[in-house]
mmCIF file of C-alpha atoms (C1' of nucleotides) in Angstrom:
data_model
loop_
_atom_site.group_PDB
_atom_site.id
_atom_site.type_symbol
_atom_site.label_atom_id
_atom_site.label_comp_id
_atom_site.label_asym_id
_atom_site.label_seq_id
_atom_site.Cartn_x
_atom_site.Cartn_y
_atom_site.Cartn_z
ATOM 1 C CA UNK A 1278 13.768 1.768 -26.948
ATOM 2 C CA UNK A 1279 11.590 -1.162 -25.463
ATOM 3 C CA UNK A 1280 8.886 1.241 -24.241
ATOM 4 C CA UNK A 1281 11.011 2.134 -21.325
ATOM 5 C CA UNK A 1282 11.602 5.856 -20.405
ATOM 6 C CA UNK A 1283 15.336 6.236 -20.224
ATOM 7 C CA UNK A 1284 17.349 9.635 -19.145
ATOM 8 C CA UNK A 1285 20.128 9.787 -20.811
ATOM 9 C CA UNK A 1286 22.921 11.890 -19.325
ATOM 10 C CA UNK A 1287 25.749 12.744 -21.862
ATOM 11 C CA UNK A 1288 28.770 13.605 -20.055
ATOM 12 C CA UNK A 1289 30.855 15.852 -22.338
ATOM 13 C CA UNK A 1290 34.215 15.135 -23.096
ATOM 14 C CA UNK A 1291 33.983 11.522 -21.794
ATOM 15 C CA UNK A 1292 32.205 10.584 -24.603
ATOM 16 C CA UNK A 1293 29.958 7.972 -22.696
ATOM 17 C CA UNK A 1294 26.327 8.118 -21.576
ATOM 18 C CA UNK A 1295 24.783 6.769 -18.727
ATOM 19 C CA UNK A 1296 21.197 5.317 -19.137
ATOM 20 C CA UNK A 1297 18.684 5.263 -16.184
ATOM 21 C CA UNK A 1298 15.880 3.327 -16.067
ATOM 22 C CA UNK A 1299 12.999 3.317 -13.755
ATOM 23 C CA UNK A 1300 11.417 -0.211 -12.541
ATOM 24 C CA UNK A 1301 8.347 -1.688 -10.865
ATOM 25 C CA UNK A 1302 8.748 -4.919 -8.716
ATOM 26 C CA UNK A 1303 6.070 -6.729 -7.407
ATOM 27 C CA UNK A 1304 5.797 -8.277 -3.931
ATOM 28 C CA UNK A 1305 3.349 -10.209 -2.309
ATOM 29 C CA UNK A 1306 2.870 -8.329 1.072
ATOM 30 C CA UNK A 1307 2.164 -11.782 3.061
ATOM 31 C CA UNK A 1308 5.764 -13.206 1.844
ATOM 32 C CA UNK A 1309 7.896 -9.836 1.694
ATOM 33 C CA UNK A 1310 6.279 -6.478 2.125
ATOM 34 C CA UNK A 1311 7.442 -2.739 2.243
ATOM 35 C CA UNK A 1312 7.840 -3.028 5.911
ATOM 36 C CA UNK A 1313 10.118 -6.108 5.469
ATOM 37 C CA UNK A 1314 12.514 -4.289 3.066
ATOM 38 C CA UNK A 1315 12.463 -1.489 5.870
ATOM 39 C CA UNK A 1316 12.975 -3.696 8.391
ATOM 40 C CA UNK A 1317 15.899 -5.493 6.744
ATOM 41 C CA UNK A 1318 17.415 -2.465 5.314
ATOM 42 C CA UNK A 1319 18.470 -4.097 2.151
ATOM 43 C CA UNK A 1320 16.543 -6.796 0.170
ATOM 44 C CA UNK A 1321 17.627 -9.578 -2.219
ATOM 45 C CA UNK A 1322 15.563 -9.809 -5.160
ATOM 46 C CA UNK A 1323 16.026 -13.654 -6.118
ATOM 47 C CA UNK A 1324 13.868 -16.349 -6.954
ATOM 48 C CA UNK A 1325 12.674 -14.922 -10.362
ATOM 49 C CA UNK A 1326 12.038 -17.523 -13.123
ATOM 50 C CA UNK A 1327 10.650 -15.493 -16.050
ATOM 51 C CA UNK A 1328 13.016 -14.574 -18.878
ATOM 52 C CA UNK A 1329 11.958 -11.060 -19.525
ATOM 53 C CA UNK A 1330 11.965 -10.435 -15.901
ATOM 54 C CA UNK A 1331 15.260 -11.639 -15.642
ATOM 55 C CA UNK A 1332 16.347 -9.129 -18.556
ATOM 56 C CA UNK A 1333 14.924 -6.529 -16.878
ATOM 57 C CA UNK A 1334 16.955 -7.132 -13.748
ATOM 58 C CA UNK A 1335 20.002 -7.270 -15.902
ATOM 59 C CA UNK A 1336 19.340 -4.170 -17.238
ATOM 60 C CA UNK A 1337 19.341 -2.470 -13.938
ATOM 61 C CA UNK A 1338 21.992 -0.090 -12.671
ATOM 62 C CA UNK A 1339 23.004 0.816 -9.251
ATOM 63 C CA UNK A 1340 20.717 3.983 -8.332
ATOM 64 C CA UNK A 1341 17.749 3.024 -10.518
ATOM 65 C CA UNK A 1342 14.671 3.917 -9.048
ATOM 66 C CA UNK A 1343 12.140 1.413 -8.470
ATOM 67 C CA UNK A 1344 8.343 1.451 -7.216
ATOM 68 C CA UNK A 1345 7.655 -1.238 -4.817
ATOM 69 C CA UNK A 1346 4.241 -2.820 -5.644
ATOM 70 C CA UNK A 1347 1.925 -4.896 -3.464
ATOM 71 C CA UNK A 1348 0.268 -7.563 -5.294
ATOM 72 C CA UNK A 1349 -2.827 -9.789 -4.083
ATOM 73 C CA UNK A 1350 -2.954 -7.641 -1.110
ATOM 74 C CA UNK A 1351 -3.298 -4.077 -1.343
ATOM 75 C CA UNK A 1352 -2.489 -4.239 -5.130
ATOM 76 C CA UNK A 1353 -0.732 -0.683 -5.230
ATOM 77 C CA UNK A 1354 2.289 1.004 -5.394
ATOM 78 C CA UNK A 1355 3.189 1.769 -2.110
ATOM 79 C CA UNK A 1356 7.121 2.945 -1.992
ATOM 80 C CA UNK A 1357 10.083 3.753 -3.782
ATOM 81 C CA UNK A 1358 13.327 1.636 -3.669
ATOM 82 C CA UNK A 1359 16.935 2.089 -5.468
ATOM 83 C CA UNK A 1360 18.763 -0.712 -6.777
ATOM 84 C CA UNK A 1361 21.990 -1.347 -4.543
ATOM 85 C CA UNK A 1362 23.770 -4.057 -6.406
ATOM 86 C CA UNK A 1363 23.432 -4.764 -9.734
ATOM 87 C CA UNK A 1364 22.530 -8.274 -11.150
ATOM 88 C CA UNK A 1365 24.395 -11.453 -10.063
ATOM 89 C CA UNK A 1366 23.837 -15.012 -10.355
ATOM 90 C CA UNK A 1367 20.681 -15.686 -8.183
ATOM 91 C CA UNK A 1368 22.114 -18.076 -4.979
ATOM 92 C CA UNK A 1369 18.953 -20.158 -5.408
ATOM 93 C CA UNK A 1370 19.816 -21.078 -8.857
ATOM 94 C CA UNK A 1371 22.003 -24.198 -9.314
ATOM 95 C CA UNK A 1372 22.472 -23.903 -13.222
ATOM 96 C CA UNK A 1373 23.522 -20.176 -13.162
ATOM 97 C CA UNK A 1374 20.657 -19.416 -15.637
ATOM 98 C CA UNK A 1375 19.036 -16.459 -13.264
ATOM 99 C CA UNK A 1376 19.901 -13.483 -11.955
ATOM 100 C CA UNK A 1377 19.126 -11.219 -8.728
ATOM 101 C CA UNK A 1378 19.852 -7.871 -7.544
ATOM 102 C CA UNK A 1379 19.942 -6.257 -4.182
ATOM 103 C CA UNK A 1380 17.806 -2.932 -3.423
ATOM 104 C CA UNK A 1381 17.354 -0.436 -0.496
ATOM 105 C CA UNK A 1382 14.286 1.419 0.652
ATOM 106 C CA UNK A 1383 14.411 5.017 -0.397
ATOM 107 C CA UNK A 1384 11.020 6.347 1.215
ATOM 108 C CA UNK A 1385 7.223 5.279 1.732
ATOM 109 C CA UNK A 1386 5.049 7.427 -0.718
ATOM 110 C CA UNK A 1387 2.933 9.781 0.953
ATOM 111 C CA UNK A 1388 0.031 7.832 -0.318
ATOM 112 C CA UNK A 1389 -0.144 4.506 -2.072
ATOM 113 C CA UNK A 1390 -1.268 4.409 -5.422
ATOM 114 C CA UNK A 1391 -3.847 1.423 -6.621
ATOM 115 C CA UNK A 1392 -3.948 -0.696 -9.439
ATOM 116 C CA UNK A 1393 -7.615 0.616 -9.729
ATOM 117 C CA UNK A 1394 -6.676 4.220 -10.168
ATOM 118 C CA UNK A 1395 -3.458 3.394 -12.620
ATOM 119 C CA UNK A 1396 -6.035 1.528 -14.892
ATOM 120 C CA UNK A 1397 -8.384 4.047 -14.923
ATOM 121 C CA UNK A 1398 -6.103 6.917 -15.839
ATOM 122 C CA UNK A 1399 -5.454 7.199 -19.604
ATOM 123 C CA UNK A 1400 -2.148 8.924 -19.009
ATOM 124 C CA UNK A 1401 -1.137 5.256 -17.616
ATOM 125 C CA UNK A 1402 -2.542 3.355 -20.253
ATOM 126 C CA UNK A 1403 0.638 2.047 -21.681
ATOM 127 C CA UNK A 1404 2.485 1.066 -18.669
ATOM 128 C CA UNK A 1405 3.553 -2.422 -18.584
ATOM 129 C CA UNK A 1406 1.973 -2.916 -15.086
ATOM 130 C CA UNK A 1407 -1.103 -3.151 -17.504
ATOM 131 C CA UNK A 1408 0.164 -4.247 -20.721
ATOM 132 C CA UNK A 1409 2.244 -7.410 -19.442
ATOM 133 C CA UNK A 1410 0.115 -7.579 -16.075
ATOM 134 C CA UNK A 1411 1.779 -11.128 -14.845
ATOM 135 C CA UNK A 1412 5.336 -9.636 -15.391
ATOM 136 C CA UNK A 1413 6.931 -9.161 -11.686
ATOM 137 C CA UNK A 1414 9.652 -6.797 -12.752
ATOM 138 C CA UNK A 1415 8.642 -4.432 -15.343
ATOM 139 C CA UNK A 1416 9.854 -1.135 -17.205
ATOM 140 C CA UNK A 1417 8.332 2.473 -15.956
ATOM 141 C CA UNK A 1418 8.473 5.090 -18.428
ATOM 142 C CA UNK A 1419 9.934 8.629 -17.010
ATOM 143 C CA UNK A 1420 6.899 10.244 -17.923
ATOM 144 C CA UNK A 1421 4.872 7.274 -15.986
ATOM 145 C CA UNK A 1422 7.130 7.753 -13.002
ATOM 146 C CA UNK A 1423 6.860 11.172 -12.884
ATOM 147 C CA UNK A 1424 2.847 11.143 -13.036
ATOM 148 C CA UNK A 1425 2.564 8.624 -10.528
ATOM 149 C CA UNK A 1426 4.854 10.601 -8.225
ATOM 150 C CA UNK A 1427 2.477 13.780 -8.898
ATOM 151 C CA UNK A 1428 -0.324 11.610 -8.011
ATOM 152 C CA UNK A 1429 0.990 10.443 -4.651
ATOM 153 C CA UNK A 1430 2.729 13.585 -3.697
ATOM 154 C CA UNK A 1431 1.416 16.467 -5.630
ATOM 155 C "C1'" DG B 28 9.478 -25.727 -35.276
ATOM 156 C "C1'" DC B 29 4.376 -26.363 -33.854
ATOM 157 C "C1'" DC B 30 0.901 -26.788 -30.672
ATOM 158 C "C1'" DA B 31 -1.688 -28.858 -27.013
ATOM 159 C "C1'" DA B 32 -1.471 -29.461 -22.063
ATOM 160 C "C1'" DC B 33 0.020 -27.708 -17.980
ATOM 161 C "C1'" DG B 34 1.640 -24.566 -14.612
ATOM 162 C "C1'" DT B 35 1.676 -20.129 -12.222
ATOM 163 C "C1'" DT B 36 0.681 -15.103 -11.740
ATOM 164 C "C1'" DG B 37 -2.281 -11.998 -9.882
ATOM 165 C "C1'" DG B 38 -6.744 -9.357 -9.944
ATOM 166 C "C1'" DC B 39 -10.864 -9.814 -8.669
ATOM 167 C "C1'" DG C 183 -11.541 -19.702 -4.999
ATOM 168 C "C1'" DC C 184 -12.049 -18.604 -9.719
ATOM 169 C "C1'" DC C 185 -10.229 -17.874 -14.051
ATOM 170 C "C1'" DA C 186 -7.833 -15.147 -17.717
ATOM 171 C "C1'" DA C 187 -3.625 -14.353 -19.904
ATOM 172 C "C1'" DC C 188 0.220 -16.265 -20.908
ATOM 173 C "C1'" DG C 189 4.762 -18.583 -20.302
ATOM 174 C "C1'" DT C 190 6.658 -23.092 -20.240
ATOM 175 C "C1'" DT C 191 7.238 -28.128 -21.694
ATOM 176 C "C1'" DG C 192 7.062 -32.107 -24.039
ATOM 177 C "C1'" DG C 193 5.319 -34.884 -28.036
ATOM 178 C "C1'" DC C 194 5.360 -35.528 -32.509
#
DNA sequence: GCCAACGTTGGC
DNA sequence: GCCAACGTTGGC
């Protein structure tokens, strides 16, 4: 649904399922870069003031994998991070309308994957990164996730 | 509830 | 620095 890839692991007997999504989060590296996240060890993603992005953040679960993307400078996916704390009230918001999450670096990609490359690849034409290009927190389908990882790491 | 004006994002 | 896309605001 909503075009996001989801793995649904059904736990037999328990009658419940766990949905895992993949995401892409943009950051301007001169403000907060991959290296900054690594240096901090864990980062708080707050200050988002767009409802679609917020709703994506609220759908995130601990352990969800995230492509960390550099906008403006580099314009490429640089690494993989993981959600470490699910959505909570954005500390920078007085009204309580907005949410934040926390995330930890997992690893840097063996090589970066540029926006140019993504745009040129028909297999990635449906990515929200392209179809909703101004959205700072977007969903990544499982197939897109796998495909990009293969590009970066073979 | 429509829509014009305005502001922001982000690629180039 | 420019500008296209598009979300948000506010007048009516």
